[in-house]
Amino acid sequence: MALSDEPAAVAPEEPEEDAGREPDALARGGALESFGESAETRRLLGRLRDVHGELAAREVALERFRVIMDKYQEQPHLLDPHLEWMMNLLLDIVQDKASPPSLVHLAFKFLYLITKVRGYKVFLRLFPHEVANVQPVLDMFTNQNPKDHETWETRYMLLLWLSVTCLIPFDFSRLDGNLIAQPGPVQMSTMDRILQIAESYLVVSDKARDAAAVLVSKFITRPDVKQKKMADFLDWTLRTLAHSSFQTIDGTLTMDGVLQALAQIFKHGKREDCLPYASTILECLNNCRLSESNQTLLRKLGVKLVQRLGLTFLKPKVAKWRYQRGCRSLAANLKPSTQGQKKQMPNTGTPDGEEDYDVPEEVENVIEQLLAGLKDKDTVVRWSAAKGVGRIAGRLPKDLADDVVGSVLDCFSFQETDNAWHGGCLALAELGRRGLLLPARLTDVVAVIQRALTYDEKRGACSVGANVRDAACYVCWAFARAYEPTELRPFVAEISSSLLIATVFDRDVNCRRAASAAFQENVGRQGTFPHGIDILTTADYFAVGNRSNCFLVISVFIAGFPEYTQPMIDHLVTAKINHWDRVIRELSAKALRNLAWRAPEYCAAQVFPKLLALTQSPDLHTRHGAILACGEVTCALHRLAAQGGRSVTDYLDEKALEGLKQIHQQLYDHQLYRGLGGELMRQAVCVLIENLSLSKMPFKGDAIIDGWQWLINDTLRNLHLVSSHSRQQVKEAAVLALAALCGEYYLKEPGEADPAVVDALIRQYLAELQSPEEMTRCGFALALGALPSFFLKGRLQQVLAGLRAVTHISPKDVSFAEARRDSLRAIARICQTVGVSAGGVPDKVLCEANVPQIYSTLLDCMSDYTTDSRGDIGAWVREAAMTSLMELTLLLGRSQPQLIGASVCERVLCNVAQQASEKIDRVRAHAGNVLLTLLHFDSPPLPHVPHREELEQIFPRSDVATMNWNSPSQVFPRITQFLGLPAFRYHVLLGLAVSAGGLTESTVKYSMQSLCEYMKSIQKDPQAMACLSGTLLQIFEDNLLNDRVSVPLLKTLDQMLANGCFDVFTVEEDHPFAVKLLVLCKEEMKKSKDIQKLRSSIAVFCGMIQFQGDVRKKVLLQLFLLLCHPFPIIRNTTASHVYEMVLTFGEEIVGAEALEEVIAVLGNTVWDAELPLVREQRNRLCDLFQVPRPQLISKPSPH
């Protein structure tokens, strides 16, 4: 909007951009300097004759040309120097009589693509339009089928071409020769043929309808045609409209074409030719009742035609009374004005000698319809109506035009919808732009525009009005160009303040940017806006894209200019703290806190009493925002007073203090902590408690402290009743409030509190940790973590024991992962609060006596893999445990590194490394950051880090910032290097096994690839292979029947066997690895009914067939047992895998003479048939493989 005066500034609202992100279109703007594909396009068009016969080649050429043209959608003028030769190449094909129809259609498709990008108006003048072209173009229509949807581009371009040939300056009768004298059937004249074509294509369903309307406008308005055909054609259009209904699809299409044609005729035709028919057409249009149609396009065309009819009724002249600014060039405005230069330019155009001429009665009907169009539900209709109002007002006498302005201003009533407000803004902008809004009206107009700039109407769970505010910015932008600075000077304060308020405090990004652009335009063209340049450098197009930045940063800068401080504060109090959007209310309260520094006396004397009164409002949103604002403003005034060594009571009187104390009690008395709005009130009052406590309000010993404590406790106790989307925010607010409250009001002497109060509070909180409600445990765990150090003195072990109990998993609370997570966070925070002293008392500080126990608690939680319907909820616990371990280790490392034992440090790093190699991206990224933080911590470096040098080579300090732990392709090649470090091998291999056997494609791919590459690299190192294979078997043994590990481990083993990772073991008969693996696999799948596990076991058995010795026979026996498994799907899967195995290993596992028969049995047997039939074929395979037949074990009969 700041760049041109196009109507795009009032486009429908768009969703807010991400903070600071530039729109793609803007990023690409101006990137092209010329038509760079000229040579390629010439080759492409030259090959059309060769490719048209082959469908694939034709489609490739068409698609390539479409891609080339689409690049220039935003800069179509770059095509202008090349349009002529492109058209000539294509028209040569079209005019060549030897060209087959398919080639002609293809050429027209290419022509249409050019037209689509450049626009038909520019393209029209390039068509050949000699007399000799009329007949060939007409003849081409004889071969066209209007219902062929594949060739509509041909018909569209032919109609455009015909519309140009209609402009020849000769009477069409000269082209007909002596038709009547010729023998045979009577032939149609050229005029009749063109008219017939136009009428037939006005009612088709494709885009040719639009071109037909263009043809009609050129053809009917010709001097020779209008005398003979205009009346008949208009009669045909009226009959067609009368017999068509917008209730049907066909009727809608017909009306669309006819209305387009009429609008074009009345646009291009002469007034004296059209005037006799205007009244009749207006009457017919009224009877059509288009305003009741659901078709946006029909309503838009109706408004468009009505305004054209209105302009026909009125004489074409420039109003003598209109306001003219004169030179509107920005460059000229910036030049120093010469003496005697006139600012008011003389009027141009026809002199208005008869100011009070009679206005036809029909004009009133036209204006009434246009004013109704301003209230239409669609933007395009309102925009068309606004332009119509501006055009017609420009031809009216001054008094009547002023009445129109008054009618437009009536749109700005709060009884009207947002559509009327939007349409009214568009109309005002048009009137102002055309000089039809006289300065005398500016007082009324500026008042309504100020209201429109803050228009926001609640509708259900959201609001409407963003388009109104955007259009109001467009009005301000248009006024900057329309009026002299002297005319707008009385309104500068109102307009500048309103625009800046919209720039920084509007909810929608497009409105903020529109307001910024309007402010910029006014600064540049008016030059009277205070501090305009300074503000623009800060509040530019990109800066206002981030809403938080606007509310909390830019607003503070602008408020530094005294002209804007008070209006901004007043706007926040009156329009934003009661906003329907919770985020806006919270941002507004924080913004008030920042702005209070600019005007503390005004906030204390004027704003604060208003806020206190609003805390008792019956409206929930107003009450919520006012309570938040009271706390934030109080905190700001306290900090301001503290800088001068004063108390906050220097700003707030006794009445204000009493009002703050009463907020909680009033809400409690009216039971406003209950019900749907209760969670909002609880969160707001908790924020208030925090701010009042931090502001050191003189309430120590007051009964209100007990009330606040009750609210915090009750909120934490009933968190499970709070809606899930607000729960975290309410919980955090309550915990922060408790920390501030305890730190301020329970401290009797420095470092000491009342023991009875503290003991009672801690006992209560520890008891709540055993609550059957998970959210209650979460709340009170975090509350214990937030207590100040003097609360924990002498009670540290008691509190840690209570939190430790919550982290233990028991059958009744196995799904309480969030409680365990918050308990771990509380433990870490308590450690930070109490500090470290190696020889200290374990009940007061971290010391040698309690550090091992805390580490044990945190490390135990690293093995929490609880899952439920929400997925791996144990990941929350593991993430919290890693964070807590990092914070505790760094805390000890800074002051008492001797408390970090070698075994503890190794366990911490190994567990974190395991998480860094597992399958969940978020957990892996968090673990990686923790690992690198601990590894590269150097104040001082942590003691006892195992393999420090090797780790620093794998993860050098220079790579810390660029390492993307969410990317498996970056992480796993480095993580597999840990397998060469004995201390990390077990844990990292465990994590890799879970990742490689997972489900996520990228994780499986890169983890398996990295693991196999590492295995291949150590094939020639028997000791390394033995260590790794032994570790793998140990992991399998430790996790037998633990499906979380065993199932992905089986998948990993299958892939490792398939990739030849254990080829070095296959040369030795009955290798211990194979023997042990077979035992573990048999144990894992024994009596299992898990299909996934059984399938994975089958794949591993087939992979183990490469091992030599008795182990091969045992593997075959297991496979043959599975061929008779009770589950048909397992029998089929086993047969399929064994078939592939036989094809792979062939004579190595079965004799050459039996190979064909084995393949036949496996391939021909229906393995999901009855078991006795299957068992017979299985036994044949046992004989062929020389494996003992499995014997049926009969179940003992019950006695």
CSV table of N, CA and C in Angstrom, one decimal, residues 190-274:
chain,number,residue,atom,x,y,z
A,190,THR,N,-22.0,-10.5,-43.4
A,190,THR,CA,-20.9,-10.5,-42.4
A,190,THR,C,-21.3,-10.0,-41.0
A,191,MET,N,-22.1,-9.0,-41.0
A,191,MET,CA,-22.6,-8.4,-39.8
A,191,MET,C,-23.4,-9.4,-39.0
A,192,ASP,N,-24.3,-10.1,-39.7
A,192,ASP,CA,-25.2,-11.1,-39.1
A,192,ASP,C,-24.3,-12.3,-38.5
A,193,ARG,N,-23.3,-12.6,-39.3
A,193,ARG,CA,-22.5,-13.8,-38.9
A,193,ARG,C,-21.8,-13.4,-37.6
A,194,ILE,N,-21.2,-12.2,-37.5
A,194,ILE,CA,-20.5,-11.8,-36.3
A,194,ILE,C,-21.4,-11.7,-35.1
A,195,LEU,N,-22.6,-11.2,-35.4
A,195,LEU,CA,-23.6,-11.1,-34.3
A,195,LEU,C,-24.0,-12.4,-33.8
A,196,GLN,N,-24.2,-13.3,-34.7
A,196,GLN,CA,-24.6,-14.7,-34.3
A,196,GLN,C,-23.6,-15.4,-33.5
A,197,ILE,N,-22.3,-15.2,-33.9
A,197,ILE,CA,-21.2,-15.8,-33.2
A,197,ILE,C,-21.1,-15.2,-31.8
A,198,ALA,N,-21.3,-13.9,-31.7
A,198,ALA,CA,-21.2,-13.2,-30.4
A,198,ALA,C,-22.3,-13.7,-29.5
A,199,GLU,N,-23.5,-13.8,-30.0
A,199,GLU,CA,-24.6,-14.2,-29.2
A,199,GLU,C,-24.5,-15.6,-28.7
A,200,SER,N,-24.0,-16.5,-29.6
A,200,SER,CA,-23.9,-17.9,-29.3
A,200,SER,C,-22.8,-18.1,-28.2
A,201,TYR,N,-21.7,-17.3,-28.2
A,201,TYR,CA,-20.7,-17.5,-27.3
A,201,TYR,C,-20.9,-16.8,-26.0
A,202,LEU,N,-21.8,-15.9,-25.9
A,202,LEU,CA,-22.1,-15.2,-24.7
A,202,LEU,C,-22.7,-16.1,-23.6
A,203,VAL,N,-23.2,-17.3,-24.1
A,203,VAL,CA,-24.0,-18.2,-23.1
A,203,VAL,C,-23.2,-19.5,-22.9
A,204,VAL,N,-22.0,-19.6,-23.4
A,204,VAL,CA,-21.2,-20.8,-23.1
A,204,VAL,C,-20.7,-20.9,-21.7
A,205,SER,N,-20.2,-22.0,-21.3
A,205,SER,CA,-19.8,-22.2,-19.9
A,205,SER,C,-18.3,-22.0,-19.7
A,206,ASP,N,-17.5,-21.7,-20.8
A,206,ASP,CA,-16.0,-21.5,-20.6
A,206,ASP,C,-15.7,-20.1,-20.7
A,207,LYS,N,-14.4,-19.8,-20.8
A,207,LYS,CA,-13.8,-18.5,-20.7
A,207,LYS,C,-14.1,-17.7,-22.0
A,208,ALA,N,-14.5,-18.4,-23.1
A,208,ALA,CA,-14.9,-17.8,-24.3
A,208,ALA,C,-16.0,-16.8,-24.1
A,209,ARG,N,-16.8,-16.9,-23.1
A,209,ARG,CA,-17.8,-16.0,-22.7
A,209,ARG,C,-17.3,-14.6,-22.5
A,210,ASP,N,-16.1,-14.5,-21.8
A,210,ASP,CA,-15.5,-13.2,-21.5
A,210,ASP,C,-15.1,-12.5,-22.8
A,211,ALA,N,-14.5,-13.3,-23.7
A,211,ALA,CA,-14.0,-12.8,-25.0
A,211,ALA,C,-15.2,-12.3,-25.8
A,212,ALA,N,-16.3,-13.1,-25.8
A,212,ALA,CA,-17.5,-12.7,-26.5
A,212,ALA,C,-18.0,-11.3,-26.1
A,213,ALA,N,-17.9,-11.1,-24.8
A,213,ALA,CA,-18.4,-9.8,-24.3
A,213,ALA,C,-17.5,-8.6,-24.8
A,214,VAL,N,-16.2,-8.9,-24.9
A,214,VAL,CA,-15.3,-7.9,-25.5
A,214,VAL,C,-15.6,-7.7,-27.0
A,215,LEU,N,-15.9,-8.8,-27.7
A,215,LEU,CA,-16.3,-8.7,-29.1
A,215,LEU,C,-17.6,-7.8,-29.3
A,216,VAL,N,-18.6,-8.1,-28.4
A,216,VAL,CA,-19.8,-7.3,-28.5
A,216,VAL,C,-19.6,-5.8,-28.3
A,217,SER,N,-18.7,-5.5,-27.3
A,217,SER,CA,-18.5,-4.1,-27.0
A,217,SER,C,-17.8,-3.4,-28.2
A,218,LYS,N,-17.0,-4.1,-29.0
A,218,LYS,CA,-16.3,-3.5,-30.1
A,218,LYS,C,-17.2,-3.5,-31.3
A,219,PHE,N,-18.0,-4.5,-31.4
A,219,PHE,CA,-18.9,-4.7,-32.6
A,219,PHE,C,-20.1,-3.8,-32.6
A,220,ILE,N,-20.9,-3.9,-31.5
A,220,ILE,CA,-22.2,-3.2,-31.4
A,220,ILE,C,-22.0,-1.7,-31.5
A,221,THR,N,-20.9,-1.2,-31.0
A,221,THR,CA,-20.7,0.3,-30.9
A,221,THR,C,-20.1,0.9,-32.2
A,222,ARG,N,-19.9,0.0,-33.2
A,222,ARG,CA,-19.5,0.6,-34.5
A,222,ARG,C,-20.6,1.4,-35.1
A,223,PRO,N,-20.3,2.5,-35.8
A,223,PRO,CA,-21.3,3.4,-36.4
A,223,PRO,C,-22.3,2.7,-37.3
A,224,ASP,N,-21.8,1.7,-38.2
A,224,ASP,CA,-22.8,1.1,-39.1
A,224,ASP,C,-23.6,0.0,-38.4
A,225,VAL,N,-23.0,-0.6,-37.3
A,225,VAL,CA,-23.7,-1.7,-36.7
A,225,VAL,C,-24.8,-1.2,-35.7
A,226,LYS,N,-24.4,-0.1,-35.0
A,226,LYS,CA,-25.4,0.4,-34.0
A,226,LYS,C,-26.7,0.9,-34.6
A,227,GLN,N,-26.6,1.3,-35.9
A,227,GLN,CA,-27.9,1.8,-36.5
A,227,GLN,C,-28.8,0.6,-36.8
A,228,LYS,N,-28.2,-0.5,-37.2
A,228,LYS,CA,-29.0,-1.6,-37.7
A,228,LYS,C,-29.2,-2.7,-36.6
A,229,LYS,N,-28.3,-2.9,-35.8
A,229,LYS,CA,-28.3,-4.1,-34.9
A,229,LYS,C,-28.4,-3.8,-33.4
A,230,MET,N,-28.1,-2.6,-33.0
A,230,MET,CA,-28.0,-2.3,-31.6
A,230,MET,C,-29.3,-2.5,-30.8
A,231,ALA,N,-30.4,-2.0,-31.4
A,231,ALA,CA,-31.7,-2.2,-30.7
A,231,ALA,C,-32.1,-3.6,-30.6
A,232,ASP,N,-31.9,-4.4,-31.8
A,232,ASP,CA,-32.2,-5.8,-31.7
A,232,ASP,C,-31.4,-6.6,-30.7
A,233,PHE,N,-30.1,-6.2,-30.7
A,233,PHE,CA,-29.2,-7.0,-29.8
A,233,PHE,C,-29.6,-6.7,-28.3
A,234,LEU,N,-29.9,-5.4,-28.0
A,234,LEU,CA,-30.3,-5.1,-26.6
A,234,LEU,C,-31.6,-5.7,-26.3
A,235,ASP,N,-32.5,-5.8,-27.3
A,235,ASP,CA,-33.8,-6.6,-27.0
A,235,ASP,C,-33.5,-8.0,-26.7
A,236,TRP,N,-32.5,-8.6,-27.5
A,236,TRP,CA,-32.2,-10.0,-27.2
A,236,TRP,C,-31.6,-10.2,-25.8
A,237,THR,N,-30.8,-9.2,-25.4
A,237,THR,CA,-30.2,-9.3,-24.0
A,237,THR,C,-31.3,-9.2,-23.0
A,238,LEU,N,-32.2,-8.3,-23.2
A,238,LEU,CA,-33.3,-8.2,-22.2
A,238,LEU,C,-34.2,-9.4,-22.1
A,239,ARG,N,-34.5,-10.0,-23.3
A,239,ARG,CA,-35.3,-11.2,-23.3
A,239,ARG,C,-34.5,-12.3,-22.6
A,240,THR,N,-33.2,-12.4,-22.9
A,240,THR,CA,-32.4,-13.5,-22.3
A,240,THR,C,-32.4,-13.3,-20.7
A,241,LEU,N,-32.2,-12.1,-20.3
A,241,LEU,CA,-32.1,-11.8,-18.8
A,241,LEU,C,-33.5,-12.2,-18.2
A,242,ALA,N,-34.6,-11.8,-18.9
A,242,ALA,CA,-35.9,-12.0,-18.3
A,242,ALA,C,-36.2,-13.5,-18.2
A,243,HIS,N,-35.7,-14.4,-19.1
A,243,HIS,CA,-36.0,-15.8,-19.1
A,243,HIS,C,-34.9,-16.6,-18.4
A,244,SER,N,-33.9,-16.0,-17.8
A,244,SER,CA,-32.9,-16.7,-17.1
A,244,SER,C,-33.0,-16.5,-15.6
A,245,SER,N,-32.6,-17.5,-14.9
A,245,SER,CA,-32.7,-17.5,-13.4
A,245,SER,C,-31.3,-17.8,-12.8
A,246,PHE,N,-30.9,-17.0,-11.8
A,246,PHE,CA,-29.7,-17.3,-11.2
A,246,PHE,C,-29.7,-18.5,-10.2
A,247,GLN,N,-30.9,-19.1,-10.2
A,247,GLN,CA,-31.1,-20.3,-9.3
A,247,GLN,C,-30.5,-21.5,-10.0
A,248,THR,N,-30.3,-21.5,-11.3
A,248,THR,CA,-29.7,-22.7,-12.0
A,248,THR,C,-28.3,-22.3,-12.5
A,249,ILE,N,-27.5,-23.4,-12.8
A,249,ILE,CA,-26.2,-23.2,-13.3
A,249,ILE,C,-26.2,-22.5,-14.7
A,250,ASP,N,-27.1,-23.1,-15.6
A,250,ASP,CA,-27.2,-22.5,-16.9
A,250,ASP,C,-27.6,-21.1,-16.9
A,251,GLY,N,-28.6,-20.8,-16.1
A,251,GLY,CA,-29.1,-19.4,-16.0
A,251,GLY,C,-28.0,-18.5,-15.5
A,252,THR,N,-27.2,-18.9,-14.5
A,252,THR,CA,-26.1,-18.1,-14.0
A,252,THR,C,-25.1,-17.8,-15.1
A,253,LEU,N,-24.7,-18.8,-15.9
A,253,LEU,CA,-23.8,-18.6,-16.9
A,253,LEU,C,-24.3,-17.7,-18.0
A,254,THR,N,-25.6,-17.8,-18.3
A,254,THR,CA,-26.2,-17.0,-19.4
A,254,THR,C,-26.2,-15.5,-18.9
A,255,MET,N,-26.7,-15.3,-17.6
A,255,MET,CA,-26.7,-14.0,-17.1
A,255,MET,C,-25.4,-13.3,-17.0
A,256,ASP,N,-24.4,-14.1,-16.7
A,256,ASP,CA,-23.0,-13.6,-16.6
A,256,ASP,C,-22.5,-13.1,-17.9
A,257,GLY,N,-22.7,-13.8,-19.0
A,257,GLY,CA,-22.3,-13.4,-20.3
A,257,GLY,C,-23.0,-12.1,-20.7
A,258,VAL,N,-24.3,-12.1,-20.5
A,258,VAL,CA,-25.2,-11.0,-21.0
A,258,VAL,C,-24.8,-9.7,-20.2
A,259,LEU,N,-24.6,-9.9,-18.9
A,259,LEU,CA,-24.3,-8.7,-18.1
A,259,LEU,C,-22.9,-8.1,-18.4
A,260,GLN,N,-22.0,-9.0,-18.7
A,260,GLN,CA,-20.7,-8.6,-19.1
A,260,GLN,C,-20.8,-7.8,-20.4
A,261,ALA,N,-21.6,-8.3,-21.4
A,261,ALA,CA,-21.7,-7.6,-22.6
A,261,ALA,C,-22.3,-6.2,-22.5
A,262,LEU,N,-23.4,-6.1,-21.7
A,262,LEU,CA,-24.1,-4.9,-21.5
A,262,LEU,C,-23.1,-3.9,-20.8
A,263,ALA,N,-22.4,-4.4,-19.8
A,263,ALA,CA,-21.5,-3.5,-19.1
A,263,ALA,C,-20.4,-2.9,-20.0
A,264,GLN,N,-19.9,-3.8,-20.9
A,264,GLN,CA,-18.9,-3.4,-21.9
A,264,GLN,C,-19.4,-2.4,-22.9
A,265,ILE,N,-20.7,-2.6,-23.3
A,265,ILE,CA,-21.3,-1.7,-24.3
A,265,ILE,C,-21.5,-0.3,-23.7
A,266,PHE,N,-22.0,-0.3,-22.5
A,266,PHE,CA,-22.2,1.0,-21.8
A,266,PHE,C,-20.9,1.7,-21.4
A,267,LYS,N,-19.9,0.9,-21.3
A,267,LYS,CA,-18.6,1.5,-21.0
A,267,LYS,C,-17.9,2.1,-22.3
A,268,HIS,N,-18.0,1.4,-23.4
A,268,HIS,CA,-17.3,1.9,-24.6
A,268,HIS,C,-18.2,2.6,-25.6
A,269,GLY,N,-19.5,2.5,-25.5
A,269,GLY,CA,-20.4,3.1,-26.4
A,269,GLY,C,-20.5,4.6,-26.1
A,270,LYS,N,-21.0,5.4,-27.1
A,270,LYS,CA,-21.2,6.8,-26.9
A,270,LYS,C,-22.5,7.0,-26.1
A,271,ARG,N,-22.5,8.1,-25.3
A,271,ARG,CA,-23.6,8.3,-24.4
A,271,ARG,C,-24.9,8.5,-25.2
A,272,GLU,N,-24.9,9.3,-26.3
A,272,GLU,CA,-26.1,9.6,-27.1
A,272,GLU,C,-26.6,8.3,-27.7
A,273,ASP,N,-25.8,7.3,-28.0
A,273,ASP,CA,-26.3,6.1,-28.5
A,273,ASP,C,-26.9,5.2,-27.5
A,274,CYS,N,-26.4,5.2,-26.3
A,274,CYS,CA,-26.8,4.3,-25.2
A,274,CYS,C,-28.0,4.9,-24.4
